[in-house]
Each structure stands twice: as C-alpha cells, then as structure tokens.
C-alpha cells in the first residue's frame, strides 16, 4: 500500500503497490501525476478572486432567501485551479498523443486548418436566430457541403440537421416510414443483419418497428439467400452497415437493394464507415434510399467522449420529399433561405417534421467542408485507399499471432478484426486490451462485433504512419505472445497506469457524479463517498 499523500488521499492502485518499486510520498510516479478531487484540494478561506464589496443587509423582500449554509464550492487560488485542470488534462489520452485504434470510430488526425476556419468570427460568433440576410455566408457553407455530400454519394437530397450517426439513422428511418405511409402501405418489420452496427436495430425499435435478425455467412457478410427468403409485404425495409462491423464490404449490396425494392421495401445503409469507400463507391449506385454520414468520422472533426457529432443523411429521389425541416432553398433572387415550416401548399408538404431545434452543427459543417476542400476529389479517394491499406497492414502483420476469423475471405476494408480463439484458457481479449495501456496505447474496440468470440476490432485510419503502425503492431505482437505463453502478469495489467483494473460495469451502472461532505463534518471530504474503494 502506498503512503497517503498530503491531502490524505492515497493512490490505492499505483504501480508501486506491486512491491516492485518503492511508493513515492507524493503519490505521483515520474511524470504520471495523481490528482485528488478539487473538493479535496480546497482550503477554508481560500479564494481565487477578491471582491472588495460588502452587500450589506438584504432588503426585506429577499431576506428570507439568504443562504444559511455554506455553498460548498471548492475554494482555490488561481494557480492551484490552473494546475488542477492541467494535471487532469494530462491524464487524458488523445488523438494528439498517440493512435486511437478504436474500431468503428474512425479516430483520425484533425487538421489544424479546420480549427482555424471554424474559429473565424463569421462562423463562430453567429446565432441561429440571426436574420437570414446576415448569415448568407454560413448558409453558403451548408449548401456547399451538402452539394459535396450528394456528389460523393450520388444521392438526390441531404438532411443536414441530424446531430450524430444514431440521430441520422432515426432521421432515415422516419423518412422511410413517411414514404411508406404516404403510399398507404405501413409495414411493421425492419430486417437487420448480424453484421450491422448495434445502433441499427436500436433505431428501428425506437421508431416502433419489429426488428428481425438476418444471419451472416461464414465469411462475415449478409446471407443474401436468407434475406430474400424473409422479404414480404410486412417488411418495411432493411438496415445494413456497409462496410460492415467485421470491416468487410457487403459485395451483394446492389442485389440486396434490388430484392428489397422488388418486395416493396426500402433500403437504409449505415454509412458511418464511409471512410473506407469515400471517393471509390457511390452508395446511390447501389440502390440505397437513405444513409447517414458521420462528419465526425470520415470528414475529420474532433470527437470522442460524447460529442460533438454531425450525421447528415443523404436520401434517394424516392425519399427526398419526406426529408425533415429545416432545409436550405434559394429564393428567386438567389438568396439562401432556411425553410423552417411545413406548408401543405407551398413547401415541404410531405416532410416528416423536425429533428433538431436549429440547422445542425455549424462548427462541424465548417470543419468538414475545410477538410473536403483541402483534400479535393483525389485526396478523398486517397483517404479511403490509405485507410484500407493501413488496416490490411495491421491484419497481415498480426494474423500469425492472433486469430483473424475473416482473413481468408480476402482483404478487409478500414478495420481489422481478431478474436480470442487461439488464446490459452484463462487469457482473454480484456487482458490484451489492458496490456495495451501499459504499452502506452489506447485499447482497440473489444467484444464488438458480437459475431466473433472475444472480438478485437482495430481501425488505424489513414493518418497513422508506417513507423507508428509498426510500433503498435510490435506491442500487439508482444502482448499476444505473452498471452499465449500464459504470462500471468498480463492478468493484472495495467501495472503502470495510475489505476489498475477497475470494476467497469459498476462504474458505468453506478457512477458517483457528485461530491458530498461526510455527515457531521461540514465541508470535509469523505473517501468512501468519493467512491475511493
Ligand atoms: C459510430 C457509428 C454509429 C453511431 O454514430 P454516432 O455518431 O456515435 O451516433 C453508427 N454506426 C456505425 C457503423 C458507427 O461506426
């Protein structure tokens, strides 16, 4: 056990608790800094600012509202406050520190040019309720980005307001339902293959559909024969992720679309993995009716930790009339106008309604357009080619030490999938992921997709260099070899992180989000209440 540091807080899981190195008095190890909660740092009577102001006696009207108890705000001097947050920020792993191999997340470098453009006052300082004539430039950005998205996908329309991938899925499904209802043909079932992303069945269920599963073939793709067997007058459509969550391109996509259309249904494609095919494949050519694009993945805007995102949805001609409001139109004088309302006679009579308060994520739009324009058509195609090349390099470099279930089926797309099948009993995917933390990497996506046992899904993206990939591969090989040799120390990884193995299920289900003073000790922190067990 480590000695408590000055604040009384003790790092119960630091590397020295192994007994391999002596505990430090501070609780910090080299430059791996510990940091207590801000409430534990505060001191009575401390203050960051001096107010030379005496409010005097309150007037009788407000006297009864005067607070009798301490507010319990953490009081710290300015330099202590700055240090607290800077120390916390150093505990963050970030794409600017190293690779983020999370499969299905497309964590790529975000060029600084995008940031500079998004911060221009003409974009950053505008308000969504400003008169339309004063924001014609911002509208032009939305229009130009929309035009690129339609050209890249060969689709007829695009709804810009959805604020994330999953929000875009809901938009697409609601447009599909509006189209089916408009032709008096409400249907009940949405088919979702096993290789689809988890948000797909969740979206269909959220929109009120019965979700039915379609099995995958042994090479990880949609079983076309099984899908065709299930099609019928009750099937509203399908939701297919392409490239799918096994990192594979659904080669039968056109045949799937044709079969679904012949049975009167509609085709939703989850396009969050568009990074692998941008500039190479136009989803409109594959018979897709609706597809969301994650601007925060393919078009490089910072994401992770819950936001911000942007999920525009491209729509086929059949679905375009049902697109949500608001959307942009040019009036007869060429001015851009946001159509905010449905009107039975003049505009958007068939729109399914509104998904968001305003026009969407302006900051994401400017970043995505800056990214697209700085790459150009040829650059975007190279994004897809390099992302796929990098993923295949990872796949082929590790397939001899880790089980790669679909490696025989040919090249992968943007992500490489491994399973825990050839690890010895007792060694798991979790051990490899935790070992990666000791190696200084953010772990890959684990236990997803569900179609393989103990999945490890690795998406390097195009922005990792060969040197960077080789370092990552070297660490993965070493971990796989240690696991195969039954190295028990891997079971207690991470050993060099400020925290060891945590009860992640408990942390997710019972997060302790507020600090409370211990009973009877006003203002004094209690370790048990901070969740320090
Ligand atoms: C990321 C992702 C989503 C969800 O996107 P969010 O912006 O997180 O809502 C959906 N499908 C796939 C395949 C994804 O990779």
Short mmCIF file of C-alpha atoms in Angstrom, two decimals, residues 108 165 216 346-347 443:
data_model
loop_
_atom_site.label_atom_id
_atom_site.label_comp_id
_atom_site.label_asym_id
_atom_site.label_seq_id
_atom_site.Cartn_x
_atom_site.Cartn_y
_atom_site.Cartn_z
CA UNK A 108 -8.15 10.26 -37.28
CA UNK A 165 -24.79 8.98 -36.56
CA UNK A 216 -24.26 -13.72 -41.56
CA UNK A 346 -46.00 25.83 -50.91
CA UNK A 347 -43.07 23.93 -49.48
CA UNK A 443 -7.02 -0.06 -26.41
#
